[in-house]
mmCIF file of C-alpha atoms and ligand atoms in Angstrom:
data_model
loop_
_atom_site.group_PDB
_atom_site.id
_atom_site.type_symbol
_atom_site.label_atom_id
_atom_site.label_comp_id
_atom_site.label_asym_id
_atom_site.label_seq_id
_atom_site.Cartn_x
_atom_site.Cartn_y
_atom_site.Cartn_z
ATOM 1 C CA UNK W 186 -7.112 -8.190 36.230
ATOM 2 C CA UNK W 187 -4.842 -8.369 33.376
ATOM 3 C CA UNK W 188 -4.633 -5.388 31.353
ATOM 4 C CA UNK W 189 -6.024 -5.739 27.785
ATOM 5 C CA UNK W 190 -3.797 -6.116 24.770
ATOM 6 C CA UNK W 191 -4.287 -3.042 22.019
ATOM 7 C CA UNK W 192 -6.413 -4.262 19.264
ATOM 8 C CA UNK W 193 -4.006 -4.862 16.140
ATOM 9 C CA UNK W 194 -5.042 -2.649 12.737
ATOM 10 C CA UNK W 195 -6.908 -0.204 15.135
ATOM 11 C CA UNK W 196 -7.835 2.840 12.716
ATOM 12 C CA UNK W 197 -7.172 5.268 15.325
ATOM 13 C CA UNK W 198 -3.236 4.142 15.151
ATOM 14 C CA UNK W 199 -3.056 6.624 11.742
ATOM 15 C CA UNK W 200 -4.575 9.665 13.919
ATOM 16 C CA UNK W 201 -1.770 8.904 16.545
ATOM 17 C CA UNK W 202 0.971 8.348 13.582
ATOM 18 C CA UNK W 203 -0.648 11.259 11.817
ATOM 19 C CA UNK W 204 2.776 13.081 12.237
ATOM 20 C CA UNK W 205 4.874 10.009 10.995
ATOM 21 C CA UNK W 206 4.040 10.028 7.138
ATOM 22 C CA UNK W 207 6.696 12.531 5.914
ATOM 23 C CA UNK W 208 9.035 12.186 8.693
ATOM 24 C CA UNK W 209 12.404 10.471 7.002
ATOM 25 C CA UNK W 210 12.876 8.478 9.542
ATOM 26 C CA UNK W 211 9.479 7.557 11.349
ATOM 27 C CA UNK W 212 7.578 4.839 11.557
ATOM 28 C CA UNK W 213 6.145 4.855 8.317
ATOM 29 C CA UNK W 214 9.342 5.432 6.628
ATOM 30 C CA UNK W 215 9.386 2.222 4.424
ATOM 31 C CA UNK W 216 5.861 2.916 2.866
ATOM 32 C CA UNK W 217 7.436 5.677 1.529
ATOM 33 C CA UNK W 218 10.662 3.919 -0.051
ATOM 34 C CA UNK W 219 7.399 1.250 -1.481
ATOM 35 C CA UNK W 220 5.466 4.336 -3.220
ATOM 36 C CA UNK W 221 8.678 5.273 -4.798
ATOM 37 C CA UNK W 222 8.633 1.404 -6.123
ATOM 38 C CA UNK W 223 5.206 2.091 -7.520
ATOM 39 C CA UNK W 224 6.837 4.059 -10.402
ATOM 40 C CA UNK W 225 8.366 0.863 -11.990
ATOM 41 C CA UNK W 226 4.640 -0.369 -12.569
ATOM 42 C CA UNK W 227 3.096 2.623 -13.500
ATOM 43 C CA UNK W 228 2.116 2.815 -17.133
ATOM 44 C CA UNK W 229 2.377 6.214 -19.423
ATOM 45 C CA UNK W 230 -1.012 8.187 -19.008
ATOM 46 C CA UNK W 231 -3.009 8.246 -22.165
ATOM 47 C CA UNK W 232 -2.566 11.594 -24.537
ATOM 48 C CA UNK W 233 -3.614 14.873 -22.764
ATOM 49 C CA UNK W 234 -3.495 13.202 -19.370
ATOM 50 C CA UNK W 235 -5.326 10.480 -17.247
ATOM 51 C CA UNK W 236 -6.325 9.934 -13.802
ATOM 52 C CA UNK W 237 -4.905 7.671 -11.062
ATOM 53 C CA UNK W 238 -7.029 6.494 -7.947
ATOM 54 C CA UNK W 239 -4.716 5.939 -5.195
ATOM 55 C CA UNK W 240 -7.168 3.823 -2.968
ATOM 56 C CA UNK W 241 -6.494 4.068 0.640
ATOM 57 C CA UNK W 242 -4.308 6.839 0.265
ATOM 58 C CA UNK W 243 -3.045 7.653 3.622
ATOM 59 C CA UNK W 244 -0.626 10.964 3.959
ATOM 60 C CA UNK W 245 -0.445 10.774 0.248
ATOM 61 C CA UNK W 246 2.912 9.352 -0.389
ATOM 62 C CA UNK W 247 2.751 8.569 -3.767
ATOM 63 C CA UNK W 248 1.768 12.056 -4.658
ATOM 64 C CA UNK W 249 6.118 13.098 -5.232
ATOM 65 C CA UNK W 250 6.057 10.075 -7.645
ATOM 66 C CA UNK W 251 3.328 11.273 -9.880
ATOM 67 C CA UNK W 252 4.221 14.931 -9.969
ATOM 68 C CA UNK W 253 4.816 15.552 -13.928
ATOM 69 C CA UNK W 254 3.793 12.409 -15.348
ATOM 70 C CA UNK W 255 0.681 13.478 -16.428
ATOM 71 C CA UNK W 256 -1.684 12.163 -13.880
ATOM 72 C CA UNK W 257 -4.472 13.824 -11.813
ATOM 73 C CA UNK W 258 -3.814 12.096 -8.225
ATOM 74 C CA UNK W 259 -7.374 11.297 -6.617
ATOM 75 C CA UNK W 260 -7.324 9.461 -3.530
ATOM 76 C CA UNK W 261 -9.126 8.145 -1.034
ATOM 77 C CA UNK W 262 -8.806 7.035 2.630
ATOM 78 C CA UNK W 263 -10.948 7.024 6.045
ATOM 79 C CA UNK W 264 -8.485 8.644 7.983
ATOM 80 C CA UNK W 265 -9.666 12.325 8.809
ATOM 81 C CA UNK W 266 -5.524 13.614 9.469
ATOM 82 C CA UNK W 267 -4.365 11.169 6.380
ATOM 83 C CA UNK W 268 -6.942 12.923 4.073
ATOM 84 C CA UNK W 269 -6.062 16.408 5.332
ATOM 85 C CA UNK W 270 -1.945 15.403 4.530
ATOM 86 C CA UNK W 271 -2.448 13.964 1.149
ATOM 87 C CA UNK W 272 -4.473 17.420 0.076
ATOM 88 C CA UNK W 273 -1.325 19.282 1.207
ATOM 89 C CA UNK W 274 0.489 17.535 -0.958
ATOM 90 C CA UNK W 275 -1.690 18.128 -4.060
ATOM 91 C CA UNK W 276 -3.670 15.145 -4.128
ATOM 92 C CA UNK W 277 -7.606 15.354 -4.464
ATOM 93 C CA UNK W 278 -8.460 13.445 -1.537
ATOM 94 C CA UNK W 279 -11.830 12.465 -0.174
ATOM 95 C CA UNK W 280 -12.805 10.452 3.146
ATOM 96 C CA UNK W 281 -14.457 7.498 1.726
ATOM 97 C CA UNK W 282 -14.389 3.768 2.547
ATOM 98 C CA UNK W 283 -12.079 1.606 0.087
ATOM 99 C CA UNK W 284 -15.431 -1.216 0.015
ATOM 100 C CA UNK W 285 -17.440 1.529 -1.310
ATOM 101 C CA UNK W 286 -15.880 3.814 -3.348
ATOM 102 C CA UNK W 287 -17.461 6.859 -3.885
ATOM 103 C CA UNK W 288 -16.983 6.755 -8.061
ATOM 104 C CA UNK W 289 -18.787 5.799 -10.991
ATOM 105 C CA UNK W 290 -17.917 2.706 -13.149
ATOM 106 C CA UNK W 291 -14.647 2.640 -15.353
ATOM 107 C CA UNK W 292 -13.572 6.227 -14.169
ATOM 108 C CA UNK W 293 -10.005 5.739 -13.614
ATOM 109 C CA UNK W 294 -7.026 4.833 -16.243
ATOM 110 C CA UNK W 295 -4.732 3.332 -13.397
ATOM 111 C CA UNK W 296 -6.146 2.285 -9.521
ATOM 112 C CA UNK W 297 -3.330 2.024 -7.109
ATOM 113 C CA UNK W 298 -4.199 -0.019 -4.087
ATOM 114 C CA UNK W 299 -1.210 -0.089 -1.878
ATOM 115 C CA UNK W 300 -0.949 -1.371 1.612
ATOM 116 C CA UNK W 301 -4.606 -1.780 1.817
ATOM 117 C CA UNK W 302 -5.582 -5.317 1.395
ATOM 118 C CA UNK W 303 -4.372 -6.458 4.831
ATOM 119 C CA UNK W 304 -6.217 -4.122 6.583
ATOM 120 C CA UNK W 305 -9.696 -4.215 5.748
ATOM 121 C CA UNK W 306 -11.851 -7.729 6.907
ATOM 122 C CA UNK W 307 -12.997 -8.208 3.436
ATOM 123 C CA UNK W 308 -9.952 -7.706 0.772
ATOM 124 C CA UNK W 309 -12.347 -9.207 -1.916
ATOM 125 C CA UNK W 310 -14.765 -5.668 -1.635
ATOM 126 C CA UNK W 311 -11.675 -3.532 -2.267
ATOM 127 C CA UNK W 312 -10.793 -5.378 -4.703
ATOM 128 C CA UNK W 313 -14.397 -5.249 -6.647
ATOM 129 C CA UNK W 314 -14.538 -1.465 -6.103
ATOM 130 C CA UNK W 315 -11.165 -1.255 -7.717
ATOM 131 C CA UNK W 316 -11.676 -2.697 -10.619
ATOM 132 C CA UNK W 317 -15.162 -1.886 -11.163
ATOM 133 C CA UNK W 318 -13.718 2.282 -11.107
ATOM 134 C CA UNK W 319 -11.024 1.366 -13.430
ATOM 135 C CA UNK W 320 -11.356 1.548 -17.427
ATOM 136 C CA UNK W 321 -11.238 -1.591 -19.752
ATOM 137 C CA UNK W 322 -7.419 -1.356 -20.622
ATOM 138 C CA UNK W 323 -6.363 0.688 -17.315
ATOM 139 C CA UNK W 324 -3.700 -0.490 -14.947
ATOM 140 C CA UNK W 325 -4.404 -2.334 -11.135
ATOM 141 C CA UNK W 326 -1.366 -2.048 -9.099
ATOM 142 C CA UNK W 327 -1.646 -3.879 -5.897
ATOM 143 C CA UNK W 328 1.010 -4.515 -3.250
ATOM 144 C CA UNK W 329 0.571 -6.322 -0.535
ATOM 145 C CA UNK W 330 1.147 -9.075 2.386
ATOM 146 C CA UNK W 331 1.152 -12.584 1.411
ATOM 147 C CA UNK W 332 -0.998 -15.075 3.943
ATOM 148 C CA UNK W 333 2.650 -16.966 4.882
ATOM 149 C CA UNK W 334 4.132 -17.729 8.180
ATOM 150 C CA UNK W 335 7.285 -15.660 6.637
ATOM 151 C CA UNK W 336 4.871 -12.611 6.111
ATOM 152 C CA UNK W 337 4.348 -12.953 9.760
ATOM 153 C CA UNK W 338 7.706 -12.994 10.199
ATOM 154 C CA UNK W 339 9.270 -10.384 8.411
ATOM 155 C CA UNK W 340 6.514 -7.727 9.002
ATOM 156 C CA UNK W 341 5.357 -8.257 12.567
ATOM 157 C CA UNK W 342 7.643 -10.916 14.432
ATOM 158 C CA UNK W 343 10.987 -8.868 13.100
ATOM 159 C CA UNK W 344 9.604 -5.681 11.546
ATOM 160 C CA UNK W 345 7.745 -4.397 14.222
ATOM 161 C CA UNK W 346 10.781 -3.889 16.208
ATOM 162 C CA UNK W 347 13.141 -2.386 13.116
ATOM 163 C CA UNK W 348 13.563 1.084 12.406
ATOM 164 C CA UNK W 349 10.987 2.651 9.486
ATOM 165 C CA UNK W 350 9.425 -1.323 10.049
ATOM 166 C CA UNK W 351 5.610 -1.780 10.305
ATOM 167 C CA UNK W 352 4.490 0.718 13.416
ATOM 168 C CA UNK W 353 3.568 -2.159 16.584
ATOM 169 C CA UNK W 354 0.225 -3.130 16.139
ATOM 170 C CA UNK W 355 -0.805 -2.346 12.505
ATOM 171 C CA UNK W 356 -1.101 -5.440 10.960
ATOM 172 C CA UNK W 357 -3.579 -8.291 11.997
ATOM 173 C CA UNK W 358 -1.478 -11.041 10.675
ATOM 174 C CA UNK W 359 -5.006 -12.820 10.519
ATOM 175 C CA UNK W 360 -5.743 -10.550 7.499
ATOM 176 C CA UNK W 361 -2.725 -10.954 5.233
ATOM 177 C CA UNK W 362 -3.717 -11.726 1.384
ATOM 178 C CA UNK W 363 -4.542 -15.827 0.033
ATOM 179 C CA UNK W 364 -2.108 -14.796 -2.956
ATOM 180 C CA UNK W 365 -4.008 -17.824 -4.801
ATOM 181 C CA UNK W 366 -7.939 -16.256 -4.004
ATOM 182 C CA UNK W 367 -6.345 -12.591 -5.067
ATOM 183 C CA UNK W 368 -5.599 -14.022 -8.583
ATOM 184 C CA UNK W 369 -8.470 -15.795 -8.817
ATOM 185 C CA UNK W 370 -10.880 -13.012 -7.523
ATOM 186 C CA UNK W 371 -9.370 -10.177 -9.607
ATOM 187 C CA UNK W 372 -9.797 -13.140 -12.661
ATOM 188 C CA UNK W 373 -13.365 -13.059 -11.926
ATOM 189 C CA UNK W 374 -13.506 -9.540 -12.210
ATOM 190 C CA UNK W 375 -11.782 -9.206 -15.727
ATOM 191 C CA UNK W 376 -8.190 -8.845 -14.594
ATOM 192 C CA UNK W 377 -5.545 -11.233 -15.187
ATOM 193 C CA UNK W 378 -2.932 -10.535 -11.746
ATOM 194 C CA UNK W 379 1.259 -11.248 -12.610
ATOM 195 C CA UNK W 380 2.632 -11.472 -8.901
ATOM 196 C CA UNK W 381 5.881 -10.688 -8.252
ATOM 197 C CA UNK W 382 7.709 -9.797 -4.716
ATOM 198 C CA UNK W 383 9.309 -6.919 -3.489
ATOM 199 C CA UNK W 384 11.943 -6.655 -0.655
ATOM 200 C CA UNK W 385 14.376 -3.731 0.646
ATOM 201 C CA UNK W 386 17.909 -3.826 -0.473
ATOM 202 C CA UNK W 387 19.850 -4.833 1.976
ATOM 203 C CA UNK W 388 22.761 -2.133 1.001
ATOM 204 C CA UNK W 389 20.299 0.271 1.464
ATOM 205 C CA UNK W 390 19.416 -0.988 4.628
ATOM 206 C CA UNK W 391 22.876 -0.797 6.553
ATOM 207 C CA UNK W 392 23.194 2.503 4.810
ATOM 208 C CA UNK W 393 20.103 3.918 5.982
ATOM 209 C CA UNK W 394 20.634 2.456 9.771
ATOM 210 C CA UNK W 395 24.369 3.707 9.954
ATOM 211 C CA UNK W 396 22.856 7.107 8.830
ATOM 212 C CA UNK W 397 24.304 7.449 5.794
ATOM 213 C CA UNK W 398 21.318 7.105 3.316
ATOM 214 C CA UNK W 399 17.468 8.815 4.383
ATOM 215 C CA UNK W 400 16.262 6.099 1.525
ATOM 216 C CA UNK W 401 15.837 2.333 0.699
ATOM 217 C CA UNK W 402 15.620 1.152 -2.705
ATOM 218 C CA UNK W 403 12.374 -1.834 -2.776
ATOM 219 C CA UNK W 404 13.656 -4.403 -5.645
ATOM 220 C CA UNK W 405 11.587 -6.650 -6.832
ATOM 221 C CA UNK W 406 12.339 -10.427 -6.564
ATOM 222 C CA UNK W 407 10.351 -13.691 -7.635
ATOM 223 C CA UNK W 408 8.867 -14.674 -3.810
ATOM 224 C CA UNK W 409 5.715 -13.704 -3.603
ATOM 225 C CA UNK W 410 5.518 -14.805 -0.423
ATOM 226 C CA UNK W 411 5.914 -12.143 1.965
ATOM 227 C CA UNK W 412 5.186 -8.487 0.464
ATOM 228 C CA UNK W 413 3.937 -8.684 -3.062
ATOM 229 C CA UNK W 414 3.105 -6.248 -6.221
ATOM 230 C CA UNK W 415 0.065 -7.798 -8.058
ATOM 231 C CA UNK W 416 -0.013 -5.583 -11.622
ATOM 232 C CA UNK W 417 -2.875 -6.369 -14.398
ATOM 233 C CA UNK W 418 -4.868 -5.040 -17.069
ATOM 234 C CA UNK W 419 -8.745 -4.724 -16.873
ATOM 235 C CA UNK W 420 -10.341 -6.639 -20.242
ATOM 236 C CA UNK W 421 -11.355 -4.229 -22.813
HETATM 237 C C1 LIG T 720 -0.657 0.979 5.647
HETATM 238 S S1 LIG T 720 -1.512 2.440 5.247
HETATM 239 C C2 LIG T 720 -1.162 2.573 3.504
HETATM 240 C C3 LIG T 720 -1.354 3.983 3.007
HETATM 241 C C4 LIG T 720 -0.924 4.220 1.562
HETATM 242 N N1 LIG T 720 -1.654 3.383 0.638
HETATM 243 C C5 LIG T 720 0.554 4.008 1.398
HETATM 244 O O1 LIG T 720 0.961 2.951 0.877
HETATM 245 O O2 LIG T 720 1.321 4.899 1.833
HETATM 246 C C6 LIG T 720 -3.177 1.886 5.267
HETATM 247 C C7 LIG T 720 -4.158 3.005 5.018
HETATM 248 O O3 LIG T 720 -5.437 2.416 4.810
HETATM 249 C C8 LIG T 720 -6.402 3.238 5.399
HETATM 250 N N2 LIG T 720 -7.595 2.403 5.555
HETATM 251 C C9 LIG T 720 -7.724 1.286 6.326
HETATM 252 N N3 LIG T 720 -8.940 0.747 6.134
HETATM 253 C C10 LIG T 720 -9.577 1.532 5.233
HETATM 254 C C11 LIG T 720 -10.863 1.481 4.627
HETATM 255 N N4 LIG T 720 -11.733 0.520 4.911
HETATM 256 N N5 LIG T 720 -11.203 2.440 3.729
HETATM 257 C C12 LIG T 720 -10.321 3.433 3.429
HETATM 258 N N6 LIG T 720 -9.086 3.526 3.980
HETATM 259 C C13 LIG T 720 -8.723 2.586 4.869
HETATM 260 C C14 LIG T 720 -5.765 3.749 6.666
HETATM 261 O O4 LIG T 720 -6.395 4.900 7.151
HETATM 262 C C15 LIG T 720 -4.333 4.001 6.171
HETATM 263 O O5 LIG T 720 -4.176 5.299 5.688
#
C-alpha cells in the first residue's frame, strides 16, 4: 500500500510550527517581514485610542508593529499554542473561529485579516464577520493569495522549498482567493476593496540568504496576482 500524502492546510501544522513564529529564521519567517508591511496600510487610531482586530492572529506577529500607535491589539485564532504566543506578546487573544467571530456588530476601528483567506473553505464567511465587527468608516486590511497558476508557483511549487518560504504543506492551492469575487463580495458588504500586490525585495533576499540581513522588506507592486493587500473603508 502506498503511504498517504499529508493533508495540505492541516491545522495541527501550527501546533507542530508552534516554535517557528518568532524564530528569525524559521519557517514562518516571511509572515513576519508581511506584518511589518501591514504598517504602510494602517490608518491613525481615532483620538484617545481605537481598537484593531487582528483576525486569525497566529503567534501574534503584528503585535511589535502596533506597540505605541495607539491601538488595543485583540486577536483571534483557533490555534491553542498560537493564542497562548500572541498573549505573551501583549495581544488580547481569544480561541475563536474567524467564520464566527465572537464580537458584536461595528466593534472594531481597523480589522486586519492577514494570511487567512486561503486557509479556511469558505473565504466569503471571514470576510462577512470582518466587516460586520468593523465600524462604518474603519479600515479592512486584507492580504492574501491570488487564485493564479503564478500563486501556485511562487508560494508552493518554489516557496515551499526556500528558506522563511511557506512551511510544506500549508497552503491548499485549491483555496487561494477569486481576486474578482473578493471585490465583489466585500462590495456587497459595504466596502469598496483597492488591490494592490506585494512581493519581497529581492536585495533583501540575497542579503538575508548570505546572512547578512535577519529581515526582508515586502514592497508593494501593481500584480495582484500572486500575494495581494486588499485595503477599504466600511460605508458610513
Ligand atoms: C498563515 S497563518 C497567518 C497568521 C497571522 N495572521 C499572520 O499573518 O502572521 C494562518 C493562521 O490562521 C489560523 N486559522 C486557520 N483557520 C482558522 C479559522 N477557521 N479560524 C481562526 N483561525 C484560523 C491558523 O491557526 C494560523 O494561525
Amino acid at each position: 500500500m502506498l503511504p498517504s500524502m499529508p493533508t495540505r492546510n492541516d491545522p495541527r501544522q501550527y501546533e507542530e510550527l508552534a516554535g517557528e513564529w518568532w524564530s528569525d529564521r524559521g519557517r514562518l519567517g516571511m509572515l513576519r517581514w508581511i506584518a511589518e508591511a501591514r504598517r504602510r496600510w494602517l490608518p491613525p487610531p481615532p483620538a484617545g485610542g481605537g481598537r484593531l482586530l487582528d483576525v486569525a492572529c497566529g503567534g501574534g506577529l503584528l503585535a511589535p508593529f502596533l506597540a505605541g500607535t495607539g491601538y488595543q491589539h485583540v486577536g483571534i485564532d483557533r490555534s491553542p499554542s498560537a493564542i497562548s504566543l500572541a498573549a505573551q506578546h501583549g495581544v488580547r487573544a481569544a480561541r475563536a473561529d474567524a467564520g464566527r467571530l465572537p464580537f458584536r456588530d461595528a466593534l472594531f476601528d481597523v480589522v486586519v485579516a492577514g494570511e487567512i483567506l486561503e486557509h479556511v473553505p469558505d473565504f466569503r464567511a471571514v470576510l462577512a464577520e470582518s466587516c460586520r465587527v468593523l465600524r462604518p468608516g474603519g479600515t479592512l486590511i486584507i492580504d492574501t493569495l491570488a487564485d493564479t497558476w503564478w500563486a501556485r508557483f511562487t508560494a508552493v511549487t518554489v516557496g515551499e522549498r526556500l528558506p522563511a518560504g511557506p512551511p510544506p504543506g500549508i497552503h491548499d492551492p485549491g483555496l487561494f482567493v477569486d481576486r474578482s469575487a473578493l471585490v465583489e463580495q466585500a462590495g456587497r458588504l459595504g466596502v469598496s476593496l483597492t488591490l494592490s500586490g506585494l512581493r519581497p525585495s529581492a536585495r533583501d533576499y540575497l542579503r538575508f540568504l548570505c546572512r547578512r540581513g535577519e529581515s526582508v522588506r515586502m514592497l508593494p507592486s501593481r500584480f495582484t496576482g500572486g500575494l495581494l493587500v486588499a485595503v477599504g473603508t466600511k460605508a458610513a
